[in-house]
XYZ file of C-alpha atoms in Angstrom:
385
model
C 32.025 35.444 35.423
C 31.601 38.568 37.602
C 31.169 42.114 36.206
C 30.798 45.577 37.861
C 28.800 48.453 36.377
C 27.330 51.791 37.484
C 23.549 51.984 37.590
C 21.029 54.723 38.387
C 17.671 54.404 40.136
C 16.196 57.973 40.268
C 13.938 58.909 43.161
C 11.838 61.161 40.912
C 10.796 60.599 37.300
C 13.531 61.436 34.758
C 11.691 64.446 33.394
C 11.687 66.032 36.899
C 15.465 65.590 37.224
C 16.017 67.007 33.736
C 13.898 70.060 34.599
C 15.784 70.633 37.862
C 19.134 70.227 36.110
C 18.187 72.856 33.495
C 16.943 75.222 36.199
C 20.085 74.801 38.348
C 22.345 75.167 35.296
C 20.714 78.470 34.295
C 20.877 79.804 37.833
C 24.548 78.779 38.192
C 25.434 80.386 34.843
C 23.803 83.635 35.955
C 25.793 83.644 39.210
C 29.045 82.938 37.391
C 28.414 85.757 34.894
C 27.830 88.226 37.686
C 30.830 86.883 39.590
C 28.784 86.606 42.734
C 30.466 85.421 45.888
C 30.140 81.643 46.405
C 28.852 81.024 42.844
C 31.296 78.124 42.302
C 30.332 76.490 45.583
C 26.624 76.844 44.739
C 27.213 75.251 41.299
C 28.989 72.276 42.855
C 26.168 71.956 45.373
C 23.539 71.894 42.622
C 25.506 69.230 40.719
C 25.864 67.098 43.847
C 22.124 67.457 44.536
C 21.172 66.293 41.029
C 23.588 63.374 41.324
C 22.134 62.401 44.719
C 18.570 62.518 43.366
C 19.685 60.150 40.540
C 20.503 57.522 43.201
C 23.691 56.087 41.683
C 24.834 52.595 42.753
C 27.283 49.893 41.742
C 25.837 46.724 40.087
C 27.680 43.431 40.456
C 26.604 40.722 37.940
C 27.414 37.045 38.241
C 27.017 35.482 34.779
C 27.012 31.758 33.973
C 27.250 30.653 30.359
C 24.505 28.220 29.284
C 25.412 25.217 27.194
C 24.336 24.793 23.606
C 21.621 22.188 22.961
C 21.727 19.618 20.188
C 18.507 17.706 19.415
C 18.863 14.255 17.841
C 15.798 12.487 16.388
C 16.483 8.735 16.191
C 14.619 6.450 13.805
C 13.581 3.235 15.587
C 11.239 1.935 12.871
C 11.330 -1.648 11.581
C 13.302 -0.677 8.486
C 16.063 0.836 10.618
C 16.409 -2.355 12.679
C 17.288 -4.611 9.761
C 20.710 -6.224 9.934
C 23.283 -4.131 11.804
C 21.426 -0.840 11.416
C 20.280 -0.663 15.029
C 23.803 -1.232 16.377
C 25.150 1.365 13.939
C 22.520 3.808 15.183
C 23.516 3.218 18.823
C 27.208 3.731 17.983
C 26.390 6.994 16.211
C 24.466 8.253 19.262
C 27.309 7.315 21.631
C 29.905 9.041 19.459
C 27.716 12.133 19.123
C 27.111 12.314 22.870
C 30.829 11.974 23.687
C 31.755 14.704 21.196
C 29.129 17.126 22.474
C 29.908 16.546 26.141
C 33.609 17.136 25.448
C 32.767 20.633 24.187
C 30.410 21.392 27.089
C 27.209 21.002 25.110
C 23.944 19.219 25.871
C 22.432 16.405 23.786
C 18.708 15.646 23.794
C 17.716 12.352 22.153
C 14.168 11.626 20.943
C 13.228 8.223 19.539
C 10.377 7.315 17.224
C 7.713 4.750 18.094
C 8.970 1.210 17.501
C 5.470 -0.213 16.983
C 4.160 2.452 14.608
C 3.320 1.491 11.026
C 4.617 4.822 9.722
C 8.023 6.427 10.191
C 7.203 9.903 11.524
C 10.258 11.917 12.532
C 9.577 15.564 11.737
C 6.476 15.756 13.958
C 8.247 14.652 17.167
C 11.288 16.724 16.188
C 9.171 19.883 15.861
C 7.658 19.237 19.309
C 11.130 18.815 20.813
C 12.483 21.984 19.166
C 9.565 23.974 20.584
C 11.049 23.465 24.080
C 14.517 24.719 23.088
C 15.280 28.489 23.147
C 16.343 29.601 19.658
C 19.574 31.189 20.925
C 20.620 27.925 22.630
C 19.927 25.582 19.717
C 23.159 24.279 18.291
C 21.859 21.782 15.732
C 18.979 19.438 14.902
C 19.974 15.999 13.654
C 18.085 13.082 12.113
C 19.583 9.602 12.520
C 17.611 7.441 10.091
C 17.786 5.064 7.163
C 16.140 7.674 4.935
C 12.591 6.236 4.880
C 10.405 9.014 6.340
C 6.625 9.242 5.910
C 6.001 12.773 7.247
C 8.701 14.546 5.270
C 6.219 17.254 4.258
C 6.215 18.533 7.874
C 9.922 19.301 7.559
C 9.131 22.255 5.296
C 7.684 24.148 8.275
C 10.927 23.708 10.217
C 13.118 24.932 7.370
C 10.768 27.872 6.802
C 11.330 28.820 10.467
C 15.088 28.980 9.752
C 15.887 25.866 11.761
C 18.387 23.893 9.699
C 18.215 20.121 10.000
C 21.107 17.736 9.424
C 20.793 14.018 8.685
C 22.938 10.985 9.340
C 21.958 8.046 7.118
C 22.364 4.542 8.498
C 22.914 1.485 6.309
C 24.617 0.510 3.094
C 23.941 2.928 0.258
C 24.732 0.240 -2.307
C 22.397 -2.428 -0.901
C 19.891 -3.757 -3.499
C 16.271 -2.923 -2.859
C 13.048 -3.595 -4.780
C 9.809 -2.037 -3.592
C 6.188 -1.415 -4.558
C 5.070 2.205 -4.796
C 1.374 3.036 -4.774
C 0.331 5.663 -7.305
C -3.440 5.406 -6.987
C -5.540 3.090 -4.803
C -9.254 3.890 -4.275
C -10.718 3.178 -0.865
C -14.270 2.568 -2.138
C -15.763 0.701 -5.063
C -19.089 -0.537 -6.405
C -20.146 -4.152 -6.456
C -19.762 -5.732 -9.903
C -17.900 -2.639 -11.095
C -14.155 -2.776 -11.920
C -11.767 -1.074 -9.489
C -8.368 0.042 -10.807
C -5.221 0.185 -8.656
C -2.161 1.868 -10.171
C 1.269 0.754 -8.967
C 4.927 0.960 -9.905
C 7.930 -1.253 -9.109
C 11.056 0.713 -8.161
C 14.565 -0.712 -7.920
C 17.797 0.592 -6.365
C 21.243 -0.864 -7.019
C 19.784 -3.746 -9.042
C 21.042 -4.426 -12.581
C 18.371 -4.259 -15.261
C 17.084 -7.787 -15.788
C 13.760 -7.285 -17.561
C 10.246 -7.927 -16.187
C 9.703 -9.247 -12.666
C 6.960 -11.502 -11.312
C 4.060 -9.855 -9.472
C 1.642 -11.940 -7.387
C -1.927 -10.783 -6.676
C -3.874 -12.485 -3.888
C -7.514 -12.087 -2.882
C -9.630 -13.771 -0.261
C -11.194 -16.999 -1.547
C -9.432 -16.540 -4.882
C -6.496 -18.353 -6.417
C -3.300 -16.238 -6.613
C -2.654 -14.547 -9.950
C 0.747 -13.788 -11.399
C 1.793 -11.347 -14.077
C 5.064 -9.931 -15.350
C 5.657 -6.192 -14.948
C 8.515 -3.931 -15.965
C 10.260 -2.013 -13.124
C 9.964 1.754 -13.323
C 6.871 1.633 -15.573
C 3.440 2.313 -13.992
C 0.898 -0.473 -14.422
C -2.707 -1.066 -13.415
C -4.505 -3.895 -11.619
C -8.226 -4.179 -12.317
C -10.368 -6.054 -9.787
C -14.135 -6.487 -9.531
C -15.767 -6.752 -6.083
C -18.350 -9.514 -6.047
C -20.087 -8.725 -2.781
C -20.564 -5.907 -0.336
C -17.993 -5.292 2.359
C -14.244 -5.074 2.600
C -12.176 -6.568 -0.213
C -8.562 -7.251 0.775
C -5.923 -7.330 -1.941
C -2.356 -8.491 -1.281
C 0.229 -7.580 -3.940
C 3.828 -8.802 -3.701
C 6.840 -8.726 -6.005
C 9.599 -11.285 -6.198
C 12.746 -10.788 -4.111
C 15.869 -9.478 -5.798
C 19.220 -11.264 -5.309
C 20.965 -10.282 -2.021
C 18.010 -8.093 -1.005
C 17.708 -7.592 2.754
C 14.718 -5.232 3.105
C 11.672 -7.339 2.191
C 8.963 -5.345 3.953
C 8.427 -2.989 1.016
C 8.165 -5.880 -1.458
C 4.558 -6.297 -0.397
C 1.539 -3.993 -0.321
C -1.891 -4.634 1.216
C -4.973 -2.764 0.006
C -8.485 -2.581 1.379
C -11.376 -1.608 -0.903
C -14.769 -1.111 0.710
C -17.329 -2.383 -1.806
C -20.814 -0.885 -1.723
C -23.792 -1.261 -4.003
C -24.845 1.529 -6.312
C -28.509 0.973 -5.436
C -30.035 -1.398 -2.893
C -32.496 -3.695 -4.653
C -35.339 -4.529 -2.274
C -38.147 -7.032 -2.842
C -41.287 -6.406 -0.781
C -43.843 -9.199 -0.779
C -47.190 -8.434 0.887
C -49.271 -11.518 1.589
C -52.542 -9.591 1.463
C -53.742 -6.023 0.854
C -53.775 -3.905 4.007
C -53.260 -0.200 4.937
C -49.731 -0.809 6.197
C -48.480 -1.422 2.639
C -48.330 2.296 1.992
C -46.113 2.774 5.055
C -43.642 0.207 3.707
C -43.653 1.765 0.238
C -43.286 5.363 1.439
C -40.483 4.408 3.850
C -38.465 2.512 1.249
C -39.057 4.936 -1.626
C -37.991 7.921 0.498
C -34.386 6.740 0.098
C -33.117 7.419 -3.459
C -30.538 4.633 -3.054
C -33.278 1.989 -2.768
C -34.716 0.299 -5.847
C -38.020 -1.199 -4.698
C -40.063 -3.961 -6.317
C -43.367 -4.605 -4.554
C -45.706 -7.570 -4.961
C -49.111 -7.839 -3.337
C -50.539 -11.356 -3.475
C -54.146 -11.179 -4.683
C -54.320 -14.585 -6.292
C -52.472 -17.627 -5.009
C -51.312 -20.443 -7.292
C -53.578 -22.767 -5.282
C -56.638 -20.506 -5.564
C -59.734 -22.265 -6.863
C -61.709 -20.057 -9.206
C -64.233 -21.438 -11.722
C -63.728 -18.412 -13.951
C -61.933 -19.329 -17.199
C -58.276 -18.341 -17.259
C -58.755 -16.288 -20.416
C -61.188 -14.096 -18.544
C -59.019 -13.512 -15.453
C -57.064 -10.267 -15.190
C -54.984 -11.391 -12.202
C -52.029 -13.704 -12.807
C -50.926 -16.144 -10.101
C -48.112 -14.982 -7.862
C -44.864 -15.888 -9.747
C -43.373 -17.962 -6.970
C -41.118 -20.181 -9.074
C -39.712 -17.365 -11.185
C -39.229 -14.968 -8.302
C -37.639 -17.272 -5.711
C -35.834 -19.759 -7.953
C -34.597 -17.636 -10.862
C -34.395 -14.003 -9.775
C -33.778 -14.152 -6.030
C -30.050 -13.406 -6.382
C -30.885 -10.059 -8.041
C -32.126 -8.633 -4.718
C -30.125 -7.429 -1.738
C -33.003 -7.493 0.741
C -36.277 -9.440 0.815
C -39.092 -8.267 3.103
C -42.098 -10.507 3.768
C -45.066 -8.459 4.946
C -47.992 -10.494 6.327
C -46.625 -13.392 4.368
C -47.406 -16.809 5.807
C -45.449 -19.932 4.978
C -46.171 -22.000 8.090
C -47.963 -25.027 6.686
C -46.984 -23.436 3.337
C -49.981 -22.441 1.235
C -48.088 -23.620 -1.852
C -47.504 -27.266 -0.969
C -48.835 -27.670 2.553
C -45.520 -28.718 4.121
C -43.289 -27.013 6.680
C -40.793 -24.406 5.355
C -37.972 -26.425 6.956
C -38.566 -29.210 4.429
C -39.694 -27.000 1.578
C -37.299 -27.452 -1.399
C -38.073 -23.948 -2.695
C -36.920 -22.300 0.543
C -33.827 -24.524 0.707
C -32.831 -23.491 -2.800
C -33.462 -19.831 -1.995
C -31.269 -19.998 1.122
C -28.448 -21.695 -0.779
C -28.547 -19.113 -3.554
C -27.814 -16.296 -1.114
C -24.195 -15.315 -0.475
C -22.763 -15.840 3.056
C -23.061 -12.108 3.731
C -26.653 -11.977 2.438
C -27.727 -14.935 4.584
C -27.055 -12.882 7.706
C -29.253 -10.089 6.400
C -32.525 -9.865 8.384
C -35.823 -10.487 6.609
C -38.975 -9.077 8.161
């Protein structure tokens, strides 16, 4: 489209032209009042001079209308690829593109990550809308099955007065049973109960009473319990060792249910000890004992028990036992009965080669074999100094 208009590009600043115009107008009025010869010609000359100093010119504009932009955010998550949902999504995009192109508009399609564990649509949509001028935005559209994990980010878009439309894919009346997590702690203490709160939700499923819930743990037999859909319930588990405890919870499949991904939930609880119980055994008194004690006691999370061997069970002393103040080192009680109570055992200047207890190698020593077997697989890998 072409348009003509009159424009001005003054040679002098506007205030100079205004001052000259006022001065010429007053002078011309005075000449006209006195009816001086040539007053009309002088007035026309002054007007032509002011007009010439304004530098008038014709402006020709060639305008091209820009197309409106429609942004479509397409859900490509696993839940939107079940059954015929992906083909329905592609048909919706093709129909939308044909309709927009017929009206001279522009369609920009953004797809979510197929391999992502979460369905995030509003974040990529906000990034795409940032590149679109507000006066060219026609509409923002979500093509999804309705399962969106970052829906809270959509509030920022609506607050910025950018309306968002949605096109839901799939059968609204399809039965679906899923596990919703209400509360699941990420950390727990060893030998302390950990509570996970869940709820079973159902859509388009007739009420049929309690459903079977299966709880699986590593190295544990599966447990089953009956729970009522729509009612929150708790699962109490007790970590038995340090490290990651994996819990797999699944609910039975409803009749004619097609989406089975949300029938299962996997939790990870990192189990730690409240206090680290350390046993320090010093084979003989020496100045370095204080370094060990000060180092270990400087950490408030360490519970230290220290033995210094002053009298061996094999020590020969003619003094009557009733007159001795030193008891023999409690080897049997410490290593056979109470060894599992400690998380770390440190041997300081402790010699067992040609074992002073029985005179045989530690490889064949039954006490050391029993101590090694009593440790858990994780504790066996723990270094002893």
